[in-house]
mmCIF file of C-alpha atoms in Angstrom:
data_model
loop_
_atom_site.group_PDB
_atom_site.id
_atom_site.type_symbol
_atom_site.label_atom_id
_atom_site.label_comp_id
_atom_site.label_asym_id
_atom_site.label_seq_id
_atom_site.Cartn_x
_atom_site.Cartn_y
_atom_site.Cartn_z
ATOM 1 C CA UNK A 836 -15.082 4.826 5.664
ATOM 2 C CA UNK A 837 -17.039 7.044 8.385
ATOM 3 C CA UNK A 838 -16.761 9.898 5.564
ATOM 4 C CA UNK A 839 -17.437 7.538 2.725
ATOM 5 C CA UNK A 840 -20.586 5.556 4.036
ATOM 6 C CA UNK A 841 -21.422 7.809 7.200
ATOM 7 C CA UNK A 842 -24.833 5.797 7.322
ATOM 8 C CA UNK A 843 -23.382 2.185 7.486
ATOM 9 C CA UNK A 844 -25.121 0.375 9.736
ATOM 10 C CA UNK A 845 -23.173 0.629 13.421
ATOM 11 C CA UNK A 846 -22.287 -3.129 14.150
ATOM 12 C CA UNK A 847 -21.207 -3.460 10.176
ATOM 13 C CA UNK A 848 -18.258 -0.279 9.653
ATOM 14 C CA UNK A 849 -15.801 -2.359 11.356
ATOM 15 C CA UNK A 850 -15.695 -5.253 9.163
ATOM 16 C CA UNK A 851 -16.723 -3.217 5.930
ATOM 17 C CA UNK A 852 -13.468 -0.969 6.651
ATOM 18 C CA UNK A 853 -11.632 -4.079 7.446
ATOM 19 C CA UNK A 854 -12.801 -5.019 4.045
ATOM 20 C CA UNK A 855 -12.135 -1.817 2.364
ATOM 21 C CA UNK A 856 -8.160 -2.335 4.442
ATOM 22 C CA UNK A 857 -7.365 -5.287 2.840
ATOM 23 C CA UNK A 858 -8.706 -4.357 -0.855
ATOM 24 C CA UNK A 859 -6.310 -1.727 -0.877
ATOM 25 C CA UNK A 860 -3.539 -3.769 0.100
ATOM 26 C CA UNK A 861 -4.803 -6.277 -2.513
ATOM 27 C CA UNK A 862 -4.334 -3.206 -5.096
ATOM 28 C CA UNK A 863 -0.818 -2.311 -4.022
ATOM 29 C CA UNK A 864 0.485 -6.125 -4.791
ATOM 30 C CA UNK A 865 -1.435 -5.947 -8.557
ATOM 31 C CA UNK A 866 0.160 -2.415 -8.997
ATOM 32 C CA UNK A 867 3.702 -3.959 -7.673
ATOM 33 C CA UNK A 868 4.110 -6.991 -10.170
ATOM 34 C CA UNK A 869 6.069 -6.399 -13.028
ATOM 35 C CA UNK A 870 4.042 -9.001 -15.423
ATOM 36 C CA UNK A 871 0.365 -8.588 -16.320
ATOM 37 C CA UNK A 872 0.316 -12.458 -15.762
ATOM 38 C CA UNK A 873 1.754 -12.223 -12.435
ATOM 39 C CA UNK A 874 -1.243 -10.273 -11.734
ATOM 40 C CA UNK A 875 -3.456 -12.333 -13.279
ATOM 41 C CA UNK A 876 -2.026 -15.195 -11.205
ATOM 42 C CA UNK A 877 -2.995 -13.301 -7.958
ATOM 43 C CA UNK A 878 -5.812 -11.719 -8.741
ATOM 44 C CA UNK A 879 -7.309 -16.175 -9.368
ATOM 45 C CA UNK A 880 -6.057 -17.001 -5.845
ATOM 46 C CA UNK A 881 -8.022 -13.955 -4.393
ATOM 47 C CA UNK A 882 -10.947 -15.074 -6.504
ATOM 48 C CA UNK A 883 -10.990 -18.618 -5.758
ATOM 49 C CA UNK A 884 -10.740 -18.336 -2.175
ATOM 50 C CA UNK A 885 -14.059 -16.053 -2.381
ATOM 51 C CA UNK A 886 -15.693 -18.005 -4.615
ATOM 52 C CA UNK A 887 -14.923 -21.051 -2.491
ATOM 53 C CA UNK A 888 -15.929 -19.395 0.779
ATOM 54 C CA UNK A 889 -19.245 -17.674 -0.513
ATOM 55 C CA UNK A 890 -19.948 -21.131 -1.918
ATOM 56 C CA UNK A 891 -19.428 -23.548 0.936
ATOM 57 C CA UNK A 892 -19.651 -20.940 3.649
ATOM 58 C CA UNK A 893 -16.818 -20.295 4.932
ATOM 59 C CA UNK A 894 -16.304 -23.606 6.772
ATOM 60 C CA UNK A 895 -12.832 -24.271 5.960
ATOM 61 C CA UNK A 896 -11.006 -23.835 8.602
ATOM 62 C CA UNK A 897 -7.717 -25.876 7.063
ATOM 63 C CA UNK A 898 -6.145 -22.944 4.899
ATOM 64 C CA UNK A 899 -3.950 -20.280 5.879
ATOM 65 C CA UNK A 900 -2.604 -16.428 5.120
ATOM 66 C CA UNK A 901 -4.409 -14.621 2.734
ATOM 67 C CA UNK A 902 -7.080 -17.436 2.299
ATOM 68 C CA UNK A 903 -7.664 -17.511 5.953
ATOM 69 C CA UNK A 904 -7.807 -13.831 6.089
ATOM 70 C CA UNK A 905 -10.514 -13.615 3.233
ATOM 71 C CA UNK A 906 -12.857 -16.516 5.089
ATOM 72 C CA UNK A 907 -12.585 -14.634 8.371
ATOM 73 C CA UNK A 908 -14.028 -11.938 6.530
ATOM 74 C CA UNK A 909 -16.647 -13.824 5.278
ATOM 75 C CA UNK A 910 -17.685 -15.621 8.520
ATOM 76 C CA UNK A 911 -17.929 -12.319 10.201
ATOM 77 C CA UNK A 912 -20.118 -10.604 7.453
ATOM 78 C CA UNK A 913 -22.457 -13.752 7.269
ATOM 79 C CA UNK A 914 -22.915 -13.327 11.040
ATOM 80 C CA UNK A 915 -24.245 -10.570 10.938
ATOM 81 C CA UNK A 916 -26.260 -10.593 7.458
ATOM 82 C CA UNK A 917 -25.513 -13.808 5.654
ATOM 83 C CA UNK A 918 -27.487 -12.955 2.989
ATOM 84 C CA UNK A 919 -26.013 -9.381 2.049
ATOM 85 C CA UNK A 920 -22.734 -10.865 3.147
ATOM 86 C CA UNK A 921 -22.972 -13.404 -0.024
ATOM 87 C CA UNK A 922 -23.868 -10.747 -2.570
ATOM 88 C CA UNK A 923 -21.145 -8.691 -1.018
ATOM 89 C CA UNK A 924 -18.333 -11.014 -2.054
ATOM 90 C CA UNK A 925 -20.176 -12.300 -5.373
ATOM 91 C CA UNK A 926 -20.118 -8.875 -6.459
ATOM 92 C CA UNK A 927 -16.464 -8.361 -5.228
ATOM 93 C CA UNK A 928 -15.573 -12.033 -6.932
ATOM 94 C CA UNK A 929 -16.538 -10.158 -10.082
ATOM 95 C CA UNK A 930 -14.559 -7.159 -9.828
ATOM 96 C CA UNK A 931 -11.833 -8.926 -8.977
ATOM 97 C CA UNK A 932 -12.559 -11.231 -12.144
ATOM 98 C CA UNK A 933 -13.266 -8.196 -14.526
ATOM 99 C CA UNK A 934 -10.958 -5.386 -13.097
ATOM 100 C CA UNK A 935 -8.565 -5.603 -10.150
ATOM 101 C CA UNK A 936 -5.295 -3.873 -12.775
ATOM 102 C CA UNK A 937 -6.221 -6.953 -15.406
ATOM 103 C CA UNK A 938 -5.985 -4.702 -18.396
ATOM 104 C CA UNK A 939 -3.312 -2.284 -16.286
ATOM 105 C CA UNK A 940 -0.904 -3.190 -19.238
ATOM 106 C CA UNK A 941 -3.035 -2.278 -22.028
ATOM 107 C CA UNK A 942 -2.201 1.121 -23.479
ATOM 108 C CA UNK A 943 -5.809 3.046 -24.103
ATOM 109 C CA UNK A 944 -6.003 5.876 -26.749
ATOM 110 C CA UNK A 945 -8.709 8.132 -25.396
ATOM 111 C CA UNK A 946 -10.139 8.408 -22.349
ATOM 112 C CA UNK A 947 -13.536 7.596 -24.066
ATOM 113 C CA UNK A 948 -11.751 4.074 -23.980
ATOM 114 C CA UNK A 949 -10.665 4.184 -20.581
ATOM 115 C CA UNK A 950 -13.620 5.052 -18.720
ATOM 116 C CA UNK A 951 -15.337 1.764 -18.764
ATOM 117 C CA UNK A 952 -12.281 -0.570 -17.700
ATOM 118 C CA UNK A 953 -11.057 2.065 -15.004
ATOM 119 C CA UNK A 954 -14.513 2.293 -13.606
ATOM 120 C CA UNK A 955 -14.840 -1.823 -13.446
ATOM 121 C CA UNK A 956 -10.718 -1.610 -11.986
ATOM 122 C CA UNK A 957 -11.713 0.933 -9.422
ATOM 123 C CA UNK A 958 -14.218 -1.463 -7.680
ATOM 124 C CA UNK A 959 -17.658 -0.716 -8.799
ATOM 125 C CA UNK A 960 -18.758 -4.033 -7.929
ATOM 126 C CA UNK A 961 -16.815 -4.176 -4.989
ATOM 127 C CA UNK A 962 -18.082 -0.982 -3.844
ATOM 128 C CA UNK A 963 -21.519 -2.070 -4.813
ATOM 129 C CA UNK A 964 -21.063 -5.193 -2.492
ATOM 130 C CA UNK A 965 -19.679 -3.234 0.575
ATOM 131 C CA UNK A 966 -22.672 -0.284 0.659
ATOM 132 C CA UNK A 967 -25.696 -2.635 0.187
ATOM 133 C CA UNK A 968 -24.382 -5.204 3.169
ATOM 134 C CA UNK A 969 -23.054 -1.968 4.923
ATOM 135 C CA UNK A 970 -26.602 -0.159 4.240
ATOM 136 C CA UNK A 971 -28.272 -3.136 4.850
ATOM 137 C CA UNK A 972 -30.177 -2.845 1.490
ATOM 138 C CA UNK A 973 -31.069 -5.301 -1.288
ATOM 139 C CA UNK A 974 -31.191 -4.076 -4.852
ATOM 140 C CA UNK A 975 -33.282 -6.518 -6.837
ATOM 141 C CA UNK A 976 -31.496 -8.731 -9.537
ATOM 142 C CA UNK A 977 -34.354 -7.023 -12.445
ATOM 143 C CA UNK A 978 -32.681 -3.564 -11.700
ATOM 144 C CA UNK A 979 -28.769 -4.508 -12.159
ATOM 145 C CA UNK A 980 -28.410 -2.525 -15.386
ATOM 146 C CA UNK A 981 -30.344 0.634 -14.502
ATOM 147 C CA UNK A 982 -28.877 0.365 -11.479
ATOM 148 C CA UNK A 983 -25.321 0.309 -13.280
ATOM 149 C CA UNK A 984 -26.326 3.029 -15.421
ATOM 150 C CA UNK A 985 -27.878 5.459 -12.962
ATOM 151 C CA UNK A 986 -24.301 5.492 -11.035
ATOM 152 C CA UNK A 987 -21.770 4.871 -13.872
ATOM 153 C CA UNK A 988 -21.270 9.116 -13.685
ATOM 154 C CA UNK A 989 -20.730 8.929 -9.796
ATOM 155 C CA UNK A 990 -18.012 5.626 -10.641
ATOM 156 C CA UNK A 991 -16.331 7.611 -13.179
ATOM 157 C CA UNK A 992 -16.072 10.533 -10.765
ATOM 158 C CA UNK A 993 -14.220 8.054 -8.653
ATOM 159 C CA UNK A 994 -12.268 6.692 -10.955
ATOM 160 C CA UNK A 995 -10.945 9.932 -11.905
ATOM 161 C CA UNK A 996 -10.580 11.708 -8.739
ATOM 162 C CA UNK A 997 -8.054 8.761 -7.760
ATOM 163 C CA UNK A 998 -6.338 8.836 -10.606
ATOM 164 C CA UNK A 999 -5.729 12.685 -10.031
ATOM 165 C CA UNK A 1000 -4.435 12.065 -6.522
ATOM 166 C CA UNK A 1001 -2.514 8.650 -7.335
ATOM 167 C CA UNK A 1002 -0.688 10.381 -10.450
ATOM 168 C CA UNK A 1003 2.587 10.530 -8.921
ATOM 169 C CA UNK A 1004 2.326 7.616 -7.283
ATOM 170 C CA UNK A 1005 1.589 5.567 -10.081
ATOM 171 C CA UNK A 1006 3.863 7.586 -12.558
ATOM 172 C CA UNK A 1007 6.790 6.310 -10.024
ATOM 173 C CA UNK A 1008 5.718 3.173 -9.704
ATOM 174 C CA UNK A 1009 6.081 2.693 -13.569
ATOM 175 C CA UNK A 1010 9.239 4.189 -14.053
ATOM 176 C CA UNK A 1011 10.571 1.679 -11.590
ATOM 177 C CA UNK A 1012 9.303 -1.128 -12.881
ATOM 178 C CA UNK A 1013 10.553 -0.015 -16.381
ATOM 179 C CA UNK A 1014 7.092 -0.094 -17.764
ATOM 180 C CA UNK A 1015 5.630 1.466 -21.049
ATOM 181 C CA UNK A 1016 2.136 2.556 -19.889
ATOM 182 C CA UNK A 1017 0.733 4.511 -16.751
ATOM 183 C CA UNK A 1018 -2.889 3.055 -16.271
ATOM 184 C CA UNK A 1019 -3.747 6.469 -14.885
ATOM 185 C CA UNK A 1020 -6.805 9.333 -16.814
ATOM 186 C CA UNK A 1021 -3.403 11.818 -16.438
ATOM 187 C CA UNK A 1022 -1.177 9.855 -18.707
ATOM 188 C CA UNK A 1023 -3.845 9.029 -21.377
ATOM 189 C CA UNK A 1024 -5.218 12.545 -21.519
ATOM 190 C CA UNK A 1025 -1.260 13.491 -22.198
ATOM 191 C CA UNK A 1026 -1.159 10.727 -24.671
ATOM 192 C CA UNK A 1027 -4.678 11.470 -26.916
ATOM 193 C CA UNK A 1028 -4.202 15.258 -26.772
ATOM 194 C CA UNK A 1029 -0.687 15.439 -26.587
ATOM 195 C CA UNK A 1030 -0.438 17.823 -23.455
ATOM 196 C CA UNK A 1031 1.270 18.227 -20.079
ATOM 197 C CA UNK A 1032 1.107 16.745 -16.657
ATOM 198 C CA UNK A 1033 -0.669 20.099 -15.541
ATOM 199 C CA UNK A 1034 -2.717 20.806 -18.367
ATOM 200 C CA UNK A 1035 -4.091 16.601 -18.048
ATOM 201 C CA UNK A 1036 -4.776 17.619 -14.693
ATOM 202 C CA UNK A 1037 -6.981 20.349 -15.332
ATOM 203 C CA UNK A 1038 -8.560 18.500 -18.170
ATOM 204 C CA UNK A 1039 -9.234 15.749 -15.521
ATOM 205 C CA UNK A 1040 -10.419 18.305 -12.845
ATOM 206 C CA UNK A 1041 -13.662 19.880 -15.374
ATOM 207 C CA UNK A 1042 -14.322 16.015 -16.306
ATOM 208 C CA UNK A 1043 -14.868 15.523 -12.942
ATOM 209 C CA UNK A 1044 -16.713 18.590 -12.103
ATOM 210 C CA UNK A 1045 -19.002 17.771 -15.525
ATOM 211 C CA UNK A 1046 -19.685 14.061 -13.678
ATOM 212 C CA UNK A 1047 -20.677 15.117 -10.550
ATOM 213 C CA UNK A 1048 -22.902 17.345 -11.995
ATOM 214 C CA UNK A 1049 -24.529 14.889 -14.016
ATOM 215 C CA UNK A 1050 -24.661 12.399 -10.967
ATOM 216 C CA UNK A 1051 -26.210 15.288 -8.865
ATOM 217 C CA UNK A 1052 -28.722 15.417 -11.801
ATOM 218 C CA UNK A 1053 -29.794 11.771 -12.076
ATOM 219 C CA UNK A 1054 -30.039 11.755 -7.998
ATOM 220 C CA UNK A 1055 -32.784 14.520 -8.085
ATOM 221 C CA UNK A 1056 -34.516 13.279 -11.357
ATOM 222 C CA UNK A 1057 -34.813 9.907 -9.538
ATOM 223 C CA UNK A 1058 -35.849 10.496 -5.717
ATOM 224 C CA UNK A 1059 -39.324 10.396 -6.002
ATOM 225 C CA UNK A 1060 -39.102 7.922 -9.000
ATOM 226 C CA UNK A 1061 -41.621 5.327 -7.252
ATOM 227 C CA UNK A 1062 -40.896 3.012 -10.897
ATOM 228 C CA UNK A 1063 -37.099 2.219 -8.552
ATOM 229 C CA UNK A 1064 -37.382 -0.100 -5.833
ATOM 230 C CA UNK A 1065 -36.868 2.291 -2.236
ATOM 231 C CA UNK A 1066 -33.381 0.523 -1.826
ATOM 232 C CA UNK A 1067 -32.268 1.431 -5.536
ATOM 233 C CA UNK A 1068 -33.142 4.802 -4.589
ATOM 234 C CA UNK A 1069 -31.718 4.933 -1.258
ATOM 235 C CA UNK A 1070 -28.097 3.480 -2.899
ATOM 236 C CA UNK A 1071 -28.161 6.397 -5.378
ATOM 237 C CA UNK A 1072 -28.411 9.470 -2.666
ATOM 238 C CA UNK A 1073 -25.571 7.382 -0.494
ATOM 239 C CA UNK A 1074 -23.225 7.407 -3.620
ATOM 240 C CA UNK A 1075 -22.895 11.286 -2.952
ATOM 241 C CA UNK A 1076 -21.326 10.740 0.448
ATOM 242 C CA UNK A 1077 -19.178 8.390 -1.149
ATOM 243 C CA UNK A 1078 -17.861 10.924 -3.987
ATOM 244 C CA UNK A 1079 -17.789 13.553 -1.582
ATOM 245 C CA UNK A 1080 -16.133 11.405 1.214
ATOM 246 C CA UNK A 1081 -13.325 10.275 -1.475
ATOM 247 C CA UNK A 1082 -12.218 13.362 -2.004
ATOM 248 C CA UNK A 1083 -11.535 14.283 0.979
ATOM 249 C CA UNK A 1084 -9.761 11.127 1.889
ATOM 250 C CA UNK A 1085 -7.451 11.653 -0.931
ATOM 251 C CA UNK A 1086 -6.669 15.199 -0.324
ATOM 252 C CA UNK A 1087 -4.792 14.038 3.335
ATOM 253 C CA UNK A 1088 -3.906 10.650 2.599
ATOM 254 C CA UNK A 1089 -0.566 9.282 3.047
ATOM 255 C CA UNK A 1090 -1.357 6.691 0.438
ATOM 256 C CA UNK A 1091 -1.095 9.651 -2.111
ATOM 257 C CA UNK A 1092 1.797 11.765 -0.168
ATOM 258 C CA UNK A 1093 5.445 11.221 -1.601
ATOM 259 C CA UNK A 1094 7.079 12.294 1.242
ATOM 260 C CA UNK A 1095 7.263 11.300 4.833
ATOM 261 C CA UNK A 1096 6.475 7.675 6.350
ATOM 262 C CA UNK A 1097 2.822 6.886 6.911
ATOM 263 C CA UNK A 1098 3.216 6.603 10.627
ATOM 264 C CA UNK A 1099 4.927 10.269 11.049
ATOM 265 C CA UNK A 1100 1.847 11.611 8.720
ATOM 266 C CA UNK A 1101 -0.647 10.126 10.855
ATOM 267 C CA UNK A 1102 0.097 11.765 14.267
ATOM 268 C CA UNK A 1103 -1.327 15.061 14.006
ATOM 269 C CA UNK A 1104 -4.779 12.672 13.012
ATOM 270 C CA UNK A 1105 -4.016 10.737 16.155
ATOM 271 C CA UNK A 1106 -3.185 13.710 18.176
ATOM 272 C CA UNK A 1107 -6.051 16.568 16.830
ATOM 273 C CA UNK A 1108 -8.557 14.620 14.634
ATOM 274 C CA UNK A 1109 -7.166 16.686 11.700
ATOM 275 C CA UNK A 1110 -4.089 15.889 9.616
ATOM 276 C CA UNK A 1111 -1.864 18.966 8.756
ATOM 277 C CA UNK A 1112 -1.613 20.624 5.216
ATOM 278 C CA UNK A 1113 1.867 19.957 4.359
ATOM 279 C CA UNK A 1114 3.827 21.477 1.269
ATOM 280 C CA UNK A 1115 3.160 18.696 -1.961
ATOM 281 C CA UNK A 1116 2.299 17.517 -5.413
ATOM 282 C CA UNK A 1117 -1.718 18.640 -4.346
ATOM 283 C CA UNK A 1118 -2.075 21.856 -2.926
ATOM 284 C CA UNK A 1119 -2.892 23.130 -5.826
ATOM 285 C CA UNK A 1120 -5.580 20.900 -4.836
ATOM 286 C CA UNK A 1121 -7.358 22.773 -2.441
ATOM 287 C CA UNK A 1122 -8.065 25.792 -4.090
ATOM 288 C CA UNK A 1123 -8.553 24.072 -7.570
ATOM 289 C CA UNK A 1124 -10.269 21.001 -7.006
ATOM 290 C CA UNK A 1125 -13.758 22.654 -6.113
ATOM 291 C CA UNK A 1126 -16.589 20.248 -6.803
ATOM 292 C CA UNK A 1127 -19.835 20.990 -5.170
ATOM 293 C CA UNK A 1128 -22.010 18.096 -3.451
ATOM 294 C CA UNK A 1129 -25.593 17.836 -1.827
ATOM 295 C CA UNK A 1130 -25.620 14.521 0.062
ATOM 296 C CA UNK A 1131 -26.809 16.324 3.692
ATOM 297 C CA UNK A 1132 -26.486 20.006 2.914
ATOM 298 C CA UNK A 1133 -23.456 21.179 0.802
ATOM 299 C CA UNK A 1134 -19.791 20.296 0.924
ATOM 300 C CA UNK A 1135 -17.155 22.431 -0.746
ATOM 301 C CA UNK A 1136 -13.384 21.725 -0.899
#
């Protein structure tokens, strides 16, 4: 989170990586269920116990487990910002209402099709909700859909650089759940052009590049753009530290790394600060995967 929202407010990157913690962990039980109704089924409880909590603030001190675990959240967040706090979780409520692997069964044609469900599955709103309280920012309700417009290329970079890193991951995880579809850019670039792993890959890797280059573009068109309130404007140049700051992440995480247990990859981070580059499905990665960013100078990987 440091490298993903490296401004965030001191006293907030605890509980917004807390946040982030248990929103992955939320993920890998939707990508572990076998049924699209199972998921659906989860996906409710998670969204009624936020919808309760952001509605009677978080008083309810009688449930327990994942419930209790979501209204801790909220309690903490609204100490320290209840405002920003509420939007936070009303915007995740509605990623977890639109996205959250709802349509994970569905088997898209094109990747034309794809790109608007993936970027509501990969958290948009959530994300949305976690920078502004994080930030400590307030984008008015009038600029929602510019708002949603200006950063849809910088979500569909995300969206696509985790698919390129969670490939095998997810490809596994179908296979062993004897599924028909991968919901995964890789598999339905194979599918629509009929292609390779590799050559999806590096179809995936110049869509990416073409985003951020777009992104890059709408950030400079818009900082001095005095028609956006300065918060809209502000959440736009962050966004770069969060494409950026993905990337990285995925390139040593263990959530992406088919071999070894995550405890054994972690040491060398716990030891030196810096994980080791170990033989695996992305080293291709590092000499391929060379997108170019401005957020505070330039960052190349």
């Amino acid at each position: 989170m440091a490298t993903c929202i490296p401004e965030c407010l001191p006293d907030r990157l605890e509980i917004v990586s807390y946040a982030n913690e248990f929103a992955f962990l939320h993920d890998d039980i939707i990508d572990n269920v076998n049924q699209a109704q199972q998921s659906d089924q989860k996906n409710d409880e998670l969204l009624a116990a936020f919808l309760k909590g952001s509605k009677d603030g978080a008083t309810d001190f009688s449930c327990y487990g994942v419930q209790l675990i979501q209204l801790q959240m909220l309690r903490e967040m609204t100490a320290i910002d209840h405002e920003r706090a509420i939007t936070a979780v009303r915007a995740w409520s509605r990623f977890i209402e639109s996205g959250s692997g709802r349509q994970h069964h569905v088997a898209f044609e094109t990747l034309e099709s794809y790109l608007p469900y993936r970027i509501r599955d990969v958290g948009e709103m959530f994300w949305y909700g976690m920078m502004t309280f994080g930030l400590a920012i307030t984008i008015p309700e009038a600029e929602d859909e510019i708002c949603k417009r200006l950063v849809g290329p910088a979500f569909a970079v995300l969206c696509l650089t985790n698919d390129l890193f969670s490939w095998e991951k997810e490809h596994q995880s179908a296979i062993q759940r004897g599924l028909d579809t991968v919901p995964n850019a890789i598999w339905v670039l194979m599918r629509e052009h009929s292609i390779g792993v590799e050559e999806a890959k590096g179809m995936c890797r110049r869509v990416i590049k073409q985003k951020v280059s777009e992104y890059l573009d709408i950030v400079e068109q818009n900082r001095g753009n005095m028609n956006l309130s300065p918060d809209l404007r502000r959440y736009l140049d962050a966004m770069q530290y969060t494409l950026s700051g993905n990337a990285v992440w995925s390139l040593d995480s263990p959530r992406y790394k088919s071999s070894g247990n995550h405890a054994d990859l972690q040491k060398p981070i716990l030891n030196g600060g810096v994980a080791e580059k170990s033989e695996g499905p992305h080293d291709q990665e590092y000499a391929l995967f060379d997108i170019t960013l401005h957020a505070a100078g330039t960052t190349k990987f």
